[in-house]
Amino acid sequence: MENTTYEYNKTLLGTTVSLTLLEPNETVAKIVFKTISMLEDKLTVNRQLSEVMSVNLAAGKHPVIVSQVVFSLIEQAYKVSLIPNNCFNLAIGPLVKLWKIGFKGHQVPNDEQIKQQLLLTKPEDIELNSAIQSVFLKKEGMEIDLGAIAKGYIADITKIILCKHNIHQAIINLGGNVLTIGQSLLSEDGYWHVGLRKPFSFNNELVGIFNVNNKSVVTSGIYERFFIQNNRLYHHIFNPTTGYPLDNELESVTIISNTSLEGDIYSTILYGLGIERSKKFLQKHQNISAIFLLKNKTIALVNHENISFKLLDKQYLISYY
Ligand code: ADP
Ligand code: MG
C-alpha cells in the first residue's frame, strides 16, 4: 500500500497552512499558496489596507465597489447574518476591535464602551448593490469582519484549484479548517483520519480521531484565542446581543459538511445555539454532522453520515444522536 505523503507548508492567514498530496507537486503547492495569499490580501481586517478595509474606512461616507470574489463572500455572510435568532454577524467588527482578543492590548471593556459599539454592529445597516458589486456601511465606525468564514471560503477555492490541476486526493488544512478531497490511499479503509483536538492542550493532544472522505471539517472553539482575567475566560466568538463572548456549556463545535464555508457558518451558529437547540437544528439539517465537546467532558456526536469516531481520551464520555 502506498503510504508516502508530500506536505507543503506556509505561514498564511495567521496560521500554518498545509497541503498534503499523494504525489509531489511543488508547482501546484505554489499556485495554491499564492492564491490564498492574494485572497488574504483582499479579505483581511488585520492590516490597514485590503478591499474589506476600504469598505470599513468608507463607513458612513460612501459605498465602495469590491471585486467579485469579495462581494460574493460579503453577500453570503450578510444573508446569514439576517437570519433571526442566530449569533452569526458579519458586522461584529467594532466589538472585535474593542476587545482585541488574541491581539496585543486585549481588555475587558466597560459597559458604556460595549453599548456604544453594539450600536455599530447591525447587519441591517449594511447596503449591498449586486448590480455594481458595491458595499456601503451606513454608520461611521461600522466594520465588516469576515474572520469567522474567510478561511472556509478560501479552503473551498483551494479545492477548485486542485481539481483544475487534476488533483483529486489531498488534504488542505488552514488551521481549524480541514478539507479532505477524494479518498485516502493511506488507510486500508480509504478514509482520511482527522484528529479532534483536546481543548486547551498545548501539545496537540487529541480527544479522538474520526474518518471522513470528501468532507470539510471545521472547528470553532473557545480555546483558539482567549485571555483570562479574574478567573474568567474571555474568548473570541461574541454574542452580538450582549457584546460579550458567548457563554454556554460548549468548549467546541466541529462541523462535518460538504463545503468549508458551510462548516464555518454552522460552527459559529451552533456554538451560539448551545447543545440542546443545536440538536433540534440538526434534525432539520441532515446533510451536516457535528461533534460537540462540552465543558463537563462529554462528547455529543450528531452523526448523519456514519462517521466512525474513535475515542482516545478516556476522560471523555461519548453519546450518539
Ligand atoms: P478561528 O479564527 O479560531 O477559526 P472562528 O471561525 O470561530 O475562529 O471565528 C472567530 C472569528 O470570527 C473572530 O476572531 C472574529 O473575527 C469573528 N467573530 C467573532 N464573533 C462573531 C460573530 N458573532 N459572528 C461572526 N463573526 C464573529
Ligand atoms: Mg469559523
Coordinates of C-alpha atoms and ligand atoms in Angstrom, one line a residue:
M1 CA 0.0 0.0 0.0
E2 CA 1.1 3.5 -0.9
N3 CA 1.8 5.4 2.4
T4 CA 4.0 8.3 1.5
T5 CA 2.7 11.8 1.5
Y6 CA 4.1 15.1 0.4
E7 CA 3.4 18.0 2.7
Y8 CA 3.8 21.7 1.8
N9 CA 3.5 24.4 4.5
K10 CA 3.4 28.1 4.5
T11 CA 2.5 30.7 7.1
L12 CA -0.6 32.5 5.9
L13 CA -3.9 33.6 7.4
G14 CA -2.2 34.0 10.8
T15 CA -1.7 30.2 10.9
T16 CA 0.3 27.5 9.2
V17 CA -1.4 26.4 6.0
S18 CA -0.6 22.9 5.0
L19 CA -1.3 21.0 1.8
T20 CA -0.9 17.2 1.8
L21 CA -0.6 15.5 -1.6
L22 CA 0.0 11.8 -2.5
E23 CA 2.4 12.8 -5.2
P24 CA 5.0 15.6 -5.1
N25 CA 3.8 18.7 -6.9
E26 CA 5.7 21.8 -5.9
T27 CA 4.2 23.8 -8.7
V28 CA 0.6 23.3 -7.6
A29 CA 1.6 24.0 -4.0
K30 CA 3.0 27.3 -5.1
I31 CA -0.2 28.2 -7.0
V32 CA -2.3 27.3 -4.0
F33 CA -0.3 29.4 -1.6
K34 CA -0.2 32.3 -4.0
T35 CA -4.0 32.2 -4.4
I36 CA -4.5 32.0 -0.6
S37 CA -2.2 35.0 -0.1
M38 CA -4.0 37.0 -2.7
L39 CA -7.4 36.3 -1.1
E40 CA -6.0 37.1 2.4
D41 CA -4.8 40.5 1.0
K42 CA -8.3 41.3 -0.1
L43 CA -10.3 40.0 2.9
T44 CA -8.1 40.8 5.9
V45 CA -9.1 43.4 8.5
N46 CA -5.9 42.9 10.5
R47 CA -4.0 45.3 8.2
Q48 CA -4.7 48.9 7.2
L49 CA -5.1 48.0 3.5
S50 CA -7.4 45.5 1.9
E51 CA -10.7 45.5 0.0
V52 CA -12.7 44.9 3.1
M53 CA -10.7 47.6 5.0
S54 CA -11.5 50.1 2.2
V55 CA -15.2 49.3 2.8
N56 CA -14.7 49.8 6.5
L57 CA -12.8 53.1 6.1
A58 CA -15.6 54.5 4.0
A59 CA -18.3 53.7 6.6
G60 CA -20.8 56.5 7.0
K61 CA -19.3 58.1 3.9
H62 CA -19.8 56.3 0.6
P63 CA -20.3 52.8 -1.0
V64 CA -17.2 51.0 -2.2
I65 CA -17.0 48.8 -5.2
V66 CA -15.3 45.5 -4.5
S67 CA -14.1 42.5 -6.6
Q68 CA -16.5 39.7 -7.4
V69 CA -14.7 37.3 -5.0
V70 CA -15.0 39.7 -2.1
F71 CA -18.6 40.7 -2.9
S72 CA -19.7 37.1 -3.1
L73 CA -18.4 36.3 0.4
I74 CA -19.8 39.5 1.9
E75 CA -23.2 38.8 0.3
Q76 CA -23.3 35.3 1.7
A77 CA -22.2 36.4 5.2
Y78 CA -24.8 39.2 5.1
K79 CA -27.6 36.8 4.3
V80 CA -26.6 34.5 7.1
S81 CA -26.4 37.5 9.5
L82 CA -30.0 38.5 8.8
I83 CA -31.4 35.1 9.8
P84 CA -33.3 35.7 13.0
N85 CA -32.1 34.3 16.4
N86 CA -28.6 33.4 15.3
C87 CA -25.4 34.7 16.6
F88 CA -23.5 35.0 13.3
N89 CA -23.0 38.6 12.4
L90 CA -20.6 40.0 9.8
A91 CA -20.9 43.5 11.3
I92 CA -19.2 42.3 14.5
G93 CA -16.0 44.2 13.7
P94 CA -16.3 47.1 16.2
L95 CA -16.6 44.6 19.1
V96 CA -13.7 42.5 17.8
K97 CA -11.6 45.7 17.6
L98 CA -12.7 46.8 21.1
W99 CA -11.8 43.6 22.9
K100 CA -8.7 42.8 20.8
I101 CA -8.9 39.1 21.9
G102 CA -5.9 37.3 20.6
F103 CA -4.1 40.5 19.9
K104 CA -1.8 42.9 21.9
G105 CA -3.8 45.1 24.3
H106 CA -6.7 42.8 24.9
Q107 CA -9.1 44.1 27.6
V108 CA -12.4 43.7 29.3
P109 CA -14.2 46.9 28.1
N110 CA -16.6 48.8 30.3
D111 CA -20.4 48.6 29.7
E112 CA -20.6 52.0 28.2
Q113 CA -17.9 51.1 25.6
I114 CA -19.8 47.9 24.7
K115 CA -23.1 49.7 24.4
Q116 CA -21.6 52.2 22.0
Q117 CA -20.1 49.5 19.8
L118 CA -23.3 47.5 19.8
L119 CA -25.0 50.4 18.0
L120 CA -22.4 49.9 15.2
T121 CA -22.9 46.2 14.7
K122 CA -26.3 46.0 13.0
P123 CA -26.2 44.0 9.7
E124 CA -29.3 45.9 8.7
D125 CA -27.1 48.9 8.3
I126 CA -25.2 47.3 5.5
E127 CA -26.3 48.2 2.0
L128 CA -25.3 45.8 -0.9
N129 CA -25.7 46.6 -4.5
S130 CA -25.2 43.5 -6.5
A131 CA -25.5 45.3 -9.9
I132 CA -22.3 47.1 -9.3
Q133 CA -20.9 45.0 -6.5
S134 CA -20.7 47.8 -4.0
V135 CA -20.9 47.7 -0.2
F136 CA -21.9 50.6 2.0
L137 CA -21.8 50.7 5.8
K138 CA -24.3 53.3 6.7
K139 CA -22.8 54.4 10.0
E140 CA -19.4 55.8 10.6
G141 CA -17.4 53.4 12.8
M142 CA -19.1 50.2 11.4
E143 CA -16.7 47.4 10.4
I144 CA -17.2 44.2 8.5
D145 CA -15.3 41.2 9.9
L146 CA -15.1 38.0 7.9
G147 CA -12.8 36.3 10.4
A148 CA -15.4 33.5 11.1
I149 CA -15.7 32.5 7.5
A150 CA -12.8 33.7 5.3
K151 CA -10.9 30.5 5.9
G152 CA -13.8 28.3 4.8
Y153 CA -14.3 30.3 1.7
I154 CA -10.6 30.2 0.9
A155 CA -10.4 26.4 1.5
D156 CA -13.3 25.8 -0.9
I157 CA -11.5 27.9 -3.6
T158 CA -8.3 25.9 -2.9
K159 CA -10.2 22.7 -3.7
I160 CA -11.3 24.1 -7.0
I161 CA -7.7 24.9 -7.9
L162 CA -6.6 21.4 -7.0
C163 CA -9.3 19.8 -9.1
K164 CA -8.4 22.1 -12.0
H165 CA -4.9 20.7 -11.8
N166 CA -6.3 17.1 -11.8
I167 CA -5.5 16.5 -8.1
H168 CA -8.4 14.6 -6.7
Q169 CA -6.9 13.3 -3.5
A170 CA -5.5 15.7 -0.9
I171 CA -5.9 17.4 2.4
I172 CA -5.8 21.1 2.9
N173 CA -5.5 22.4 6.4
L174 CA -6.0 26.1 7.1
G175 CA -5.6 25.8 10.9
G176 CA -9.0 24.7 12.1
N177 CA -10.5 24.3 8.7
V178 CA -9.6 20.9 7.2
L179 CA -10.8 19.9 3.8
T180 CA -10.4 16.3 2.7
I181 CA -10.5 15.8 -1.1
G182 CA -11.4 12.4 -2.5
Q183 CA -10.5 9.1 -0.9
S184 CA -7.3 8.5 1.0
L185 CA -4.8 5.9 -0.3
L186 CA -3.1 5.9 3.1
S187 CA -5.5 3.7 5.0
E188 CA -7.0 0.3 4.2
D189 CA -10.5 1.7 4.6
G190 CA -9.9 4.5 2.1
Y191 CA -10.8 7.2 4.7
W192 CA -8.8 10.2 5.8
H193 CA -8.3 10.1 9.5
V194 CA -8.9 13.5 11.1
G195 CA -8.0 14.3 14.7
L196 CA -10.2 16.2 17.2
R197 CA -8.0 18.5 19.3
K198 CA -8.3 18.5 23.0
P199 CA -9.3 21.9 24.2
F200 CA -6.6 23.9 26.0
S201 CA -4.0 21.3 25.4
F202 CA -0.7 22.8 24.3
N203 CA 1.0 19.7 22.9
N204 CA -1.6 18.8 20.3
E205 CA -3.3 16.1 22.3
L206 CA -6.3 14.5 20.7
V207 CA -9.7 13.7 22.2
G208 CA -10.4 11.3 19.3
I209 CA -10.0 10.5 15.7
F210 CA -12.6 10.0 13.0
N211 CA -13.0 9.0 9.4
V212 CA -14.1 11.2 6.5
N213 CA -14.0 11.3 2.8
N214 CA -14.5 14.3 0.6
K215 CA -15.7 16.4 3.5
S216 CA -14.9 19.6 5.2
V217 CA -14.1 19.5 9.0
V218 CA -14.3 22.9 10.8
T219 CA -14.0 23.5 14.5
S220 CA -14.9 26.7 16.4
G221 CA -13.8 26.6 20.0
I222 CA -13.3 28.8 23.0
Y223 CA -9.6 27.8 23.3
E224 CA -8.4 29.1 20.0
R225 CA -7.9 32.7 21.1
F226 CA -8.7 33.8 24.6
F227 CA -7.5 35.5 27.7
I228 CA -8.2 35.0 31.4
Q229 CA -8.9 37.8 33.8
N230 CA -10.1 37.5 37.4
N231 CA -10.6 33.8 36.8
R232 CA -12.9 34.3 33.9
L233 CA -12.1 33.2 30.4
Y234 CA -12.9 35.6 27.5
H235 CA -12.7 34.1 24.1
H236 CA -13.1 35.3 20.5
I237 CA -16.6 34.4 19.5
F238 CA -19.1 37.2 20.5
N239 CA -22.7 37.3 21.4
P240 CA -23.9 40.1 19.1
T241 CA -26.7 40.9 21.5
T242 CA -24.7 41.4 24.7
G243 CA -21.3 42.3 23.2
Y244 CA -19.6 39.8 25.5
P245 CA -18.0 36.4 24.4
L246 CA -20.7 33.8 24.1
D247 CA -21.1 31.8 27.3
N248 CA -22.6 28.3 27.4
E249 CA -21.8 24.7 28.1
L250 CA -19.7 24.2 25.0
E251 CA -16.0 24.1 24.5
S252 CA -16.0 23.5 20.8
V253 CA -18.2 22.6 17.9
T254 CA -16.9 20.6 14.9
I255 CA -19.0 20.6 11.8
I256 CA -18.6 17.9 9.1
S257 CA -20.1 19.2 5.9
N258 CA -19.6 19.2 2.1
T259 CA -18.1 22.7 1.9
S260 CA -15.8 24.5 4.3
L261 CA -17.9 27.7 4.0
E262 CA -20.9 25.8 5.4
G263 CA -18.7 24.4 8.1
D264 CA -17.6 27.9 9.1
I265 CA -21.1 29.3 9.1
Y266 CA -22.6 26.4 11.1
S267 CA -19.8 26.0 13.6
T268 CA -20.4 29.6 14.7
I269 CA -24.2 29.4 14.6
L270 CA -24.3 26.1 16.5
Y271 CA -21.8 27.3 19.0
G272 CA -24.1 30.2 19.7
L273 CA -27.2 28.0 19.9
G274 CA -25.7 25.7 22.6
I275 CA -26.2 21.9 22.7
E276 CA -29.9 21.4 23.1
R277 CA -31.0 23.9 20.4
S278 CA -28.3 22.6 18.1
K279 CA -29.6 19.1 18.3
K280 CA -33.0 20.3 17.2
F281 CA -31.5 22.4 14.5
L282 CA -29.5 19.4 13.1
Q283 CA -32.7 17.3 12.9
K284 CA -33.6 19.7 10.1
H285 CA -30.1 19.6 8.5
Q286 CA -29.4 16.0 7.7
N287 CA -26.6 17.0 5.3
I288 CA -24.3 18.0 8.2
S289 CA -22.9 16.1 11.2
A290 CA -21.5 17.7 14.3
I291 CA -19.3 16.9 17.2
F292 CA -19.8 18.9 20.4
L293 CA -17.3 19.0 23.2
L294 CA -18.9 20.0 26.4
K295 CA -17.1 21.6 29.4
N296 CA -18.3 18.7 31.5
K297 CA -16.1 16.4 29.4
T298 CA -18.9 14.8 27.4
I299 CA -18.9 14.5 23.6
A300 CA -22.2 14.7 21.7
L301 CA -21.9 13.3 18.2
V302 CA -24.8 14.1 15.9
N303 CA -23.9 11.6 13.2
H304 CA -25.7 11.8 9.9
E305 CA -23.2 10.1 7.7
N306 CA -21.9 7.0 9.5
I307 CA -18.7 8.7 10.7
S308 CA -16.8 6.3 12.8
F309 CA -15.3 8.0 15.8
K310 CA -12.5 6.5 17.9
L311 CA -12.3 8.0 21.4
L312 CA -8.6 8.4 22.5
D313 CA -9.0 10.4 25.7
K314 CA -10.8 8.2 28.3
Q315 CA -11.6 11.3 30.4
Y316 CA -14.4 12.0 27.9
L317 CA -17.7 10.2 27.7
I318 CA -19.4 10.0 24.3
S319 CA -23.0 9.9 23.3
Y320 CA -24.5 9.5 19.8
Y321 CA -27.6 11.2 18.4
Ligands
ADP1 P1 -11.0 30.7 14.3 O1 -10.4 32.0 13.9 O2 -10.4 30.1 15.5 O3 -11.1 29.7 13.1 P2 -13.9 31.1 14.1 O4 -14.0 30.6 12.8 O5 -14.8 30.6 15.2 O6 -12.4 31.0 14.7 O7 -14.1 32.7 14.0 C1 -13.8 33.6 15.1 C2 -13.7 34.9 14.5 O8 -14.9 35.4 13.9 C3 -13.3 36.0 15.5 O9 -11.9 36.2 15.7 C4 -13.9 37.3 14.9 O10 -13.1 37.8 13.9 C5 -15.2 36.7 14.2 N1 -16.4 36.7 15.1 C6 -16.5 36.8 16.4 N2 -17.8 36.7 16.8 C7 -18.5 36.6 15.7 C8 -19.9 36.5 15.5 N3 -20.8 36.5 16.5 N4 -20.3 36.4 14.2 C9 -19.4 36.4 13.1 N5 -18.1 36.5 13.3 C10 -17.6 36.6 14.6
MG2 MG -15.1 29.6 11.5

